[in-house]
Coordinates of N, CA, C and O in Angstrom, one line a residue:
M1 N 0.8 -1.2 0.0 CA 0.0 0.0 0.0 C 0.9 1.3 0.0 O 0.6 2.2 -0.7
A2 N 1.9 1.2 0.8 CA 2.8 2.4 0.9 C 3.5 2.6 -0.4 O 3.7 3.7 -0.9
S3 N 3.9 1.5 -1.1 CA 4.6 1.6 -2.3 C 3.7 2.2 -3.4 O 4.2 2.9 -4.3
L4 N 2.5 1.9 -3.4 CA 1.5 2.4 -4.3 C 1.4 3.9 -4.2 O 1.4 4.7 -5.1
Q5 N 1.4 4.4 -2.9 CA 1.3 5.8 -2.6 C 2.5 6.5 -3.1 O 2.5 7.6 -3.7
V6 N 3.7 5.9 -2.9 CA 5.0 6.5 -3.3 C 5.0 6.6 -4.9 O 5.3 7.6 -5.5
L7 N 4.6 5.5 -5.5 CA 4.5 5.5 -7.0 C 3.6 6.6 -7.5 O 3.9 7.3 -8.5
R8 N 2.4 6.7 -6.9 CA 1.4 7.7 -7.4 C 2.0 9.1 -7.2 O 1.9 10.0 -8.1
R9 N 2.7 9.4 -6.0 CA 3.2 10.7 -5.8 C 4.3 11.0 -6.8 O 4.4 12.1 -7.4
L10 N 5.2 10.0 -7.1 CA 6.2 10.2 -8.1 C 5.7 10.5 -9.4 O 6.1 11.4 -10.1
C11 N 4.7 9.7 -9.8 CA 4.0 9.9 -11.1 C 3.4 11.3 -11.2 O 3.5 12.0 -12.2
V12 N 2.7 11.7 -10.2 CA 2.1 13.0 -10.2 C 3.1 14.1 -10.3 O 2.9 15.1 -11.0
F13 N 4.2 14.0 -9.5 CA 5.2 15.0 -9.5 C 5.9 15.0 -10.9 O 6.3 16.1 -11.4
T14 N 6.1 13.9 -11.4 CA 6.8 13.7 -12.7 C 6.0 14.4 -13.9 O 6.5 15.0 -14.7
L15 N 4.7 14.1 -13.8 CA 3.8 14.6 -14.9 C 3.3 16.0 -14.6 O 2.5 16.5 -15.3
N16 N 3.7 16.6 -13.5 CA 3.3 17.9 -13.0 C 1.9 17.9 -12.3 O 1.8 18.2 -11.2
K17 N 0.9 17.5 -13.1 CA -0.5 17.4 -12.5 C -1.2 16.2 -13.0 O -1.0 15.8 -14.2
P18 N -2.1 15.6 -12.2 CA -2.9 14.5 -12.7 C -3.9 15.0 -13.7 O -4.3 16.2 -13.7
V19 N -4.4 14.2 -14.6 CA -5.4 14.6 -15.6 C -6.7 14.1 -15.1 O -6.9 12.9 -14.7
Y20 N -7.7 15.0 -15.1 CA -9.0 14.7 -14.6 C -10.0 14.4 -15.8 O -10.1 15.2 -16.7
H21 N -10.6 13.3 -15.7 CA -11.6 12.9 -16.7 C -12.9 12.6 -16.0 O -13.2 11.5 -15.6
G22 N -13.7 13.7 -15.8 CA -15.0 13.5 -15.0 C -14.6 13.1 -13.6 O -14.0 13.9 -12.9
R23 N -15.0 11.9 -13.2 CA -14.8 11.5 -11.9 C -13.6 10.4 -11.9 O -13.5 9.7 -10.9
V24 N -12.8 10.4 -12.9 CA -11.6 9.5 -12.9 C -10.4 10.3 -13.0 O -10.3 11.2 -13.9
I25 N -9.4 10.0 -12.2 CA -8.1 10.7 -12.3 C -7.1 9.7 -12.9 O -7.1 8.5 -12.5
S26 N -6.3 10.2 -13.9 CA -5.4 9.4 -14.5 C -4.0 10.0 -14.4 O -3.8 11.2 -14.7
A27 N -3.1 9.3 -13.8 CA -1.7 9.7 -13.7 C -0.8 8.5 -13.9 O -1.0 7.5 -13.3
C28 N 0.2 8.6 -14.8 CA 1.1 7.5 -15.2 C 0.3 6.3 -15.6 O 0.8 5.2 -15.2
G29 N -0.8 6.4 -16.2 CA -1.5 5.2 -16.6 C -2.4 4.6 -15.5 O -3.1 3.7 -15.8
L30 N -2.3 5.1 -14.3 CA -3.1 4.6 -13.2 C -4.4 5.4 -13.2 O -4.4 6.6 -13.2
K31 N -5.5 4.7 -13.1 CA -6.8 5.4 -13.0 C -7.5 5.1 -11.7 O -7.5 3.9 -11.4
T32 N -8.0 6.1 -11.0 CA -8.8 5.8 -9.8 C -10.0 6.6 -9.9 O -10.0 7.8 -10.4
S33 N -11.1 6.1 -9.4 CA -12.3 6.9 -9.3 C -12.3 7.8 -8.1 O -11.6 7.5 -7.1
T34 N -13.0 8.9 -8.2 CA -13.0 9.8 -7.1 C -14.5 10.2 -6.8 O -15.3 10.2 -7.7
V35 N -14.7 10.6 -5.6 CA -16.0 11.2 -5.2 C -15.7 12.6 -4.8 O -14.9 12.8 -3.8
N36 N -16.1 13.5 -5.6 CA -15.8 14.9 -5.3 C -17.0 15.6 -4.6 O -18.0 15.9 -5.2
H37 N -16.8 15.8 -3.3 CA -17.9 16.5 -2.6 C -17.6 18.0 -2.5 O -18.2 18.7 -1.8
G38 N -16.6 18.5 -3.3 CA -16.3 19.9 -3.3 C -17.1 20.6 -4.4 O -18.4 20.5 -4.4
Q39 N -16.5 21.1 -5.4 CA -17.2 21.8 -6.5 C -17.7 20.8 -7.5 O -17.0 20.0 -8.0
P40 N -19.1 20.7 -7.7 CA -19.7 19.8 -8.6 C -19.3 20.1 -10.0 O -19.1 21.3 -10.4
D41 N -19.3 19.1 -10.9 CA -19.1 19.3 -12.3 C -20.3 20.1 -12.8 O -21.5 19.8 -12.6
S42 N -20.0 21.2 -13.6 CA -21.1 22.0 -14.1 C -22.1 21.3 -15.0 O -23.2 21.8 -15.1
V43 N -21.7 20.3 -15.6 CA -22.6 19.6 -16.5 C -23.6 18.8 -15.7 O -24.8 18.7 -16.1
S44 N -23.2 18.3 -14.5 CA -24.2 17.5 -13.7 C -24.9 18.3 -12.7 O -25.7 17.8 -12.0
A45 N -24.6 19.6 -12.5 CA -25.3 20.4 -11.5 C -26.3 21.3 -12.2 O -26.2 21.8 -13.3
V46 N -27.4 21.5 -11.5 CA -28.5 22.3 -11.9 C -28.6 23.5 -11.0 O -28.5 23.4 -9.8
T47 N -28.7 24.7 -11.6 CA -28.8 25.9 -10.8 C -30.3 26.1 -10.3 O -31.2 25.5 -10.9
Y48 N -30.4 27.0 -9.4 CA -31.8 27.4 -8.9 C -32.6 27.9 -10.1 O -33.8 27.4 -10.3
E49 N -32.1 28.7 -11.0 CA -32.8 29.3 -12.1 C -33.2 28.2 -13.1 O -34.3 28.1 -13.6
Q50 N -32.3 27.2 -13.3 CA -32.6 26.1 -14.2 C -33.7 25.2 -13.6 O -34.6 24.8 -14.4
L51 N -33.6 25.0 -12.3 CA -34.6 24.1 -11.7 C -36.0 24.8 -11.7 O -37.0 24.2 -12.0
K52 N -36.0 26.1 -11.5 CA -37.3 26.9 -11.5 C -37.9 26.8 -12.9 O -39.1 26.5 -13.0
A53 N -37.1 26.9 -14.0 CA -37.6 26.8 -15.3 C -38.1 25.4 -15.6 O -39.2 25.3 -16.2
M54 N -37.4 24.4 -15.2 CA -37.9 23.0 -15.4 C -39.2 22.7 -14.7 O -40.1 22.1 -15.2
L55 N -39.3 23.3 -13.4 CA -40.6 23.1 -12.7 C -41.7 23.8 -13.4 O -42.8 23.3 -13.4
A56 N -41.5 25.0 -13.9 CA -42.5 25.8 -14.5 C -43.0 25.1 -15.8 O -44.2 25.2 -16.1
K57 N -42.1 24.4 -16.5 CA -42.5 23.7 -17.7 C -43.0 22.2 -17.4 O -43.3 21.5 -18.3
H58 N -43.0 21.8 -16.1 CA -43.3 20.5 -15.7 C -42.4 19.5 -16.5 O -42.9 18.4 -16.9
S59 N -41.1 19.8 -16.6 CA -40.2 19.0 -17.4 C -39.1 18.5 -16.5 O -37.9 18.4 -17.0
V60 N -39.4 18.0 -15.3 CA -38.4 17.6 -14.4 C -38.9 16.4 -13.6 O -40.1 16.3 -13.2
Q61 N -38.0 15.4 -13.4 CA -38.3 14.3 -12.4 C -37.4 14.6 -11.2 O -36.2 14.4 -11.3
L62 N -38.0 15.3 -10.2 CA -37.2 15.8 -9.1 C -37.3 14.8 -7.9 O -38.4 14.6 -7.4
F63 N -36.2 14.3 -7.5 CA -36.1 13.3 -6.4 C -35.4 13.9 -5.2 O -34.2 14.3 -5.3
D64 N -36.1 14.0 -4.1 CA -35.6 14.5 -2.8 C -35.0 13.4 -2.1 O -35.8 12.5 -1.7
V65 N -33.7 13.3 -1.8 CA -33.1 12.2 -1.2 C -32.9 12.4 0.3 O -32.1 11.6 1.0
R66 N -33.5 13.4 0.9 CA -33.4 13.6 2.3 C -34.3 12.6 3.0 O -35.1 11.9 2.4
N67 N -34.2 12.5 4.4 CA -35.0 11.6 5.2 C -36.4 12.1 5.1 O -36.7 13.3 4.9
T68 N -37.4 11.2 5.4 CA -38.8 11.5 5.3 C -39.2 12.7 6.2 O -40.0 13.5 5.8
D69 N -38.6 12.7 7.4 CA -39.0 13.8 8.3 C -38.5 15.2 7.8 O -39.2 16.2 7.9
E70 N -37.4 15.2 7.1 CA -36.9 16.5 6.5 C -37.8 16.9 5.4 O -38.2 18.1 5.3
F71 N -38.2 15.9 4.6 CA -39.1 16.2 3.5 C -40.5 16.7 4.0 O -41.0 17.7 3.4
Q72 N -41.0 16.1 5.0 CA -42.3 16.6 5.6 C -42.2 17.9 6.2 O -43.2 18.7 6.2
A73 N -41.1 18.3 6.6 CA -40.9 19.7 7.2 C -40.9 20.8 6.2 O -41.1 21.9 6.5
G74 N -40.5 20.4 5.0 CA -40.5 21.4 3.9 C -39.9 20.8 2.7 O -39.0 20.0 2.7
R75 N -40.5 21.1 1.5 CA -40.1 20.5 0.3 C -40.2 21.4 -0.9 O -40.9 22.4 -0.9
I76 N -39.5 21.1 -2.0 CA -39.6 21.8 -3.3 C -40.8 21.2 -3.9 O -41.0 19.9 -4.0
P77 N -41.7 22.0 -4.5 CA -42.9 21.5 -5.1 C -42.6 20.5 -6.2 O -41.6 20.5 -6.9
D78 N -43.5 19.5 -6.3 CA -43.4 18.4 -7.3 C -42.2 17.4 -7.1 O -42.0 16.6 -7.9
S79 N -41.5 17.6 -5.9 CA -40.5 16.6 -5.7 C -41.0 15.3 -5.1 O -42.1 15.3 -4.4
V80 N -40.3 14.2 -5.3 CA -40.7 12.9 -4.8 C -39.6 12.5 -3.8 O -38.4 12.5 -4.1
N81 N -40.1 12.1 -2.6 CA -39.1 11.7 -1.6 C -38.7 10.2 -1.7 O -39.5 9.3 -1.6
I82 N -37.4 10.0 -2.0 CA -36.8 8.7 -1.9 C -35.5 8.9 -1.1 O -34.5 9.4 -1.6
P83 N -35.6 8.6 0.2 CA -34.4 8.7 1.1 C -33.1 8.0 0.5 O -33.3 7.0 -0.2
L84 N -32.0 8.7 0.6 CA -30.8 8.2 0.0 C -30.5 6.7 0.3 O -30.1 6.0 -0.6
G85 N -30.8 6.2 1.5 CA -30.6 4.8 1.8 C -31.4 3.9 1.0 O -31.1 2.7 0.9
Q86 N -32.5 4.4 0.4 CA -33.4 3.5 -0.4 C -33.3 3.8 -1.9 O -34.0 3.1 -2.7
L87 N -32.5 4.7 -2.3 CA -32.4 5.1 -3.7 C -32.0 4.0 -4.6 O -32.7 3.8 -5.6
E88 N -30.9 3.4 -4.3 CA -30.4 2.4 -5.3 C -31.5 1.3 -5.5 O -31.8 0.9 -6.6
E89 N -32.0 0.8 -4.4 CA -33.0 -0.3 -4.5 C -34.2 0.2 -5.2 O -34.8 -0.5 -6.0
S90 N -34.6 1.5 -5.0 CA -35.8 2.0 -5.6 C -35.6 2.2 -7.1 O -36.5 2.0 -7.9
L91 N -34.4 2.7 -7.6 CA -34.2 2.8 -9.0 C -34.1 1.5 -9.7 O -34.2 1.5 -11.0
K92 N -33.9 0.4 -9.0 CA -33.9 -0.9 -9.6 C -35.2 -1.6 -9.7 O -35.4 -2.6 -10.3
L93 N -36.3 -0.9 -9.1 CA -37.6 -1.5 -9.2 C -38.1 -1.6 -10.6 O -37.9 -0.7 -11.4
P94 N -39.0 -2.6 -10.9 CA -39.7 -2.6 -12.2 C -40.6 -1.3 -12.3 O -41.1 -0.8 -11.2
P95 N -40.8 -0.8 -13.4 CA -41.5 0.5 -13.6 C -42.9 0.5 -12.9 O -43.3 1.5 -12.3
Q96 N -43.6 -0.6 -13.0 CA -45.0 -0.6 -12.4 C -44.9 -0.5 -10.9 O -45.7 0.2 -10.3
Q97 N -43.9 -1.2 -10.3 CA -43.7 -1.2 -8.9 C -43.3 0.2 -8.4 O -43.7 0.7 -7.4
F98 N -42.4 0.8 -9.1 CA -41.9 2.1 -8.8 C -43.1 3.1 -8.8 O -43.2 3.9 -7.8
Q99 N -43.9 3.0 -9.8 CA -45.1 3.9 -9.9 C -46.0 3.7 -8.7 O -46.6 4.6 -8.2
L100 N -46.3 2.4 -8.4 CA -47.2 2.1 -7.2 C -46.6 2.7 -5.9 O -47.3 3.2 -5.1
Q101 N -45.3 2.5 -5.7 CA -44.7 2.9 -4.5 C -44.5 4.4 -4.4 O -44.7 5.0 -3.3
F102 N -44.2 5.1 -5.5 CA -43.9 6.6 -5.4 C -45.0 7.5 -6.0 O -44.9 8.7 -5.9
G103 N -45.9 6.9 -6.7 CA -47.0 7.7 -7.3 C -46.6 8.5 -8.6 O -47.3 9.4 -9.0
V104 N -45.4 8.2 -9.1 CA -45.0 8.9 -10.4 C -44.4 7.8 -11.3 O -44.0 6.7 -10.9
K105 N -44.3 8.2 -12.6 CA -43.7 7.3 -13.6 C -42.2 7.1 -13.2 O -41.5 8.0 -12.8
A106 N -41.8 5.9 -13.4 CA -40.4 5.5 -13.1 C -39.5 6.2 -14.1 O -39.8 6.3 -15.3
P107 N -38.4 6.7 -13.6 CA -37.4 7.3 -14.5 C -36.8 6.2 -15.4 O -36.7 5.1 -15.0
E108 N -36.4 6.6 -16.6 CA -35.8 5.7 -17.6 C -34.3 6.1 -17.7 O -34.0 7.3 -17.6
K109 N -33.5 5.2 -18.0 CA -32.0 5.4 -18.0 C -31.6 6.5 -19.0 O -30.7 7.3 -18.7
E110 N -32.4 6.7 -20.1 CA -32.0 7.7 -21.1 C -32.6 9.1 -20.8 O -32.4 10.1 -21.5
D111 N -33.5 9.2 -19.7 CA -34.1 10.5 -19.4 C -33.0 11.6 -19.1 O -32.1 11.3 -18.4
N112 N -33.2 12.8 -19.6 CA -32.3 13.8 -19.3 C -32.8 14.9 -18.4 O -32.3 16.0 -18.2
N113 N -34.0 14.6 -17.7 CA -34.6 15.5 -16.8 C -34.7 15.0 -15.4 O -35.4 15.5 -14.6
I114 N -33.8 14.1 -15.0 CA -33.8 13.6 -13.7 C -32.9 14.5 -12.8 O -31.7 14.7 -13.2
V115 N -33.4 15.0 -11.7 CA -32.6 15.8 -10.8 C -32.8 15.3 -9.4 O -33.9 15.1 -8.9
F116 N -31.7 15.1 -8.7 CA -31.7 14.8 -7.3 C -31.4 16.0 -6.5 O -30.6 16.9 -6.9
H117 N -32.0 16.1 -5.3 CA -31.6 17.2 -4.4 C -31.7 16.7 -3.0 O -32.4 15.7 -2.7
C118 N -31.1 17.4 -2.1 CA -31.1 17.1 -0.6 C -31.1 18.4 0.1 O -31.7 19.4 -0.4
R119 N -30.6 18.5 1.3 CA -30.5 19.7 2.1 C -29.5 20.7 1.6 O -29.8 21.9 1.4
S120 N -28.3 20.2 1.4 CA -27.2 21.1 1.0 C -26.4 20.7 -0.2 O -25.5 21.5 -0.6
G121 N -26.7 19.6 -0.8 CA -25.9 19.2 -2.0 C -25.0 18.0 -1.8 O -24.6 17.4 -2.8
K122 N -24.7 17.6 -0.6 CA -23.8 16.4 -0.4 C -24.5 15.1 -0.7 O -23.9 14.3 -1.5
R123 N -25.6 14.9 -0.1 CA -26.3 13.6 -0.4 C -26.8 13.5 -1.8 O -26.8 12.4 -2.4
S124 N -27.2 14.7 -2.4 CA -27.6 14.6 -3.8 C -26.5 14.3 -4.7 O -26.7 13.6 -5.8
L125 N -25.3 14.7 -4.4 CA -24.1 14.3 -5.2 C -23.9 12.8 -5.1 O -23.6 12.1 -6.1
T126 N -24.0 12.2 -3.9 CA -23.9 10.8 -3.7 C -25.1 10.1 -4.5 O -24.8 9.1 -5.2
A127 N -26.3 10.7 -4.5 CA -27.4 10.1 -5.2 C -27.1 10.1 -6.7 O -27.4 9.2 -7.5
L128 N -26.5 11.2 -7.2 CA -26.1 11.4 -8.6 C -25.1 10.3 -9.0 O -25.3 9.6 -10.0
E129 N -24.1 10.0 -8.1 CA -23.2 8.9 -8.4 C -23.8 7.6 -8.4 O -23.5 6.7 -9.3
I130 N -24.8 7.3 -7.6 CA -25.6 6.1 -7.6 C -26.3 6.0 -8.9 O -26.3 5.0 -9.6
G131 N -27.0 7.1 -9.3 CA -27.8 7.1 -10.5 C -26.9 6.8 -11.7 O -27.2 6.0 -12.6
H132 N -25.7 7.5 -11.8 CA -24.8 7.3 -12.9 C -24.3 5.8 -13.0 O -24.3 5.3 -14.0
R133 N -24.0 5.3 -11.8 CA -23.5 3.9 -11.7 C -24.6 2.9 -12.2 O -24.3 1.9 -12.8
L134 N -25.9 3.3 -12.0 CA -27.0 2.4 -12.4 C -27.4 2.6 -13.9 O -28.3 2.0 -14.4
G135 N -26.7 3.6 -14.5 CA -27.0 3.8 -16.0 C -27.8 5.0 -16.3 O -28.1 5.3 -17.4
F136 N -28.2 5.8 -15.3 CA -28.9 7.1 -15.5 C -27.9 8.2 -15.7 O -27.7 9.1 -14.9
S137 N -27.2 8.1 -16.9 CA -26.0 8.9 -17.1 C -26.3 10.3 -17.4 O -25.4 11.2 -17.3
K138 N -27.5 10.7 -17.7 CA -27.9 12.1 -17.9 C -28.5 12.8 -16.7 O -28.9 13.9 -16.7
A139 N -28.6 12.0 -15.6 CA -29.1 12.6 -14.3 C -28.2 13.7 -13.8 O -27.0 13.7 -14.1
R140 N -28.8 14.7 -13.1 CA -28.1 15.8 -12.5 C -28.5 16.0 -11.1 O -29.4 15.3 -10.6
H141 N -27.9 17.0 -10.4 CA -28.3 17.3 -9.1 C -28.4 18.8 -8.8 O -27.7 19.5 -9.5
Y142 N -29.2 19.2 -7.9 CA -29.4 20.6 -7.5 C -28.4 20.8 -6.4 O -28.6 20.4 -5.3
A143 N -27.2 21.4 -6.7 CA -26.1 21.5 -5.8 C -26.5 22.4 -4.6 O -26.0 22.1 -3.5
G144 N -27.3 23.4 -4.8 CA -27.7 24.2 -3.7 C -28.6 23.6 -2.6 O -28.6 24.0 -1.5
G145 N -29.3 22.6 -3.1 CA -30.2 21.9 -2.2 C -31.4 22.7 -1.6 O -31.6 23.9 -2.0
Y146 N -32.0 22.1 -0.7 CA -33.2 22.8 -0.1 C -32.9 24.1 0.6 O -33.7 25.0 0.6
I147 N -31.7 24.1 1.2 CA -31.3 25.4 1.9 C -31.3 26.5 0.9 O -31.8 27.6 1.2
D148 N -30.7 26.3 -0.3 CA -30.6 27.4 -1.3 C -32.0 27.7 -1.8 O -32.4 28.9 -2.0
W149 N -32.8 26.7 -2.0 CA -34.2 26.9 -2.5 C -35.0 27.7 -1.6 O -35.6 28.7 -2.0
E150 N -34.9 27.3 -0.3 CA -35.7 28.0 0.7 C -35.3 29.5 0.8 O -36.1 30.4 0.9
Q151 N -34.0 29.8 0.8 CA -33.5 31.2 0.9 C -33.9 32.0 -0.3 O -34.4 33.1 -0.2
R152 N -33.8 31.4 -1.5 CA -34.2 32.2 -2.7 C -35.7 32.4 -2.8 O -36.2 33.4 -3.3
E153 N -36.5 31.4 -2.3 CA -37.9 31.5 -2.4 C -38.5 32.6 -1.4 O -39.6 33.1 -1.7
K154 N -37.8 32.8 -0.4 CA -38.2 33.8 0.6 C -38.0 35.2 0.1 O -38.6 36.2 0.6
K155 N -37.1 35.4 -0.9 CA -36.8 36.8 -1.4 C -38.0 37.3 -2.2 O -38.7 36.7 -2.8

């Protein structure tokens, strides 16, 4: 393990900087996946303004991955609550069962209007990675989360 770390450092210093490919870092031919809870990729993040427009056009499948009690305390209109711990299992449900359980049409892997959100953006980023891993490659997340939504809606 220590030798791998030394090799990676040597490669990174030799090449100056690692090359980032989405969520994969490549240095000296070594590739590792990363989970970036810092700045989200702009392609996979939805802004407040974008989300408002999608909601106005009824062109979004908005999934709130907060816990049920958080969802009941306040929510973004038209969002469907699927707590993060149940997300993977729920996205694997047959379409009819998903619709029975959540009262909305099941998302399809090629849909480009799937948006996950949570309180502050951390859980929704994890939800996004789960969705991408399951084949929902065009899914995005609302990085500002419910905190941002609530602040902007009060103005």
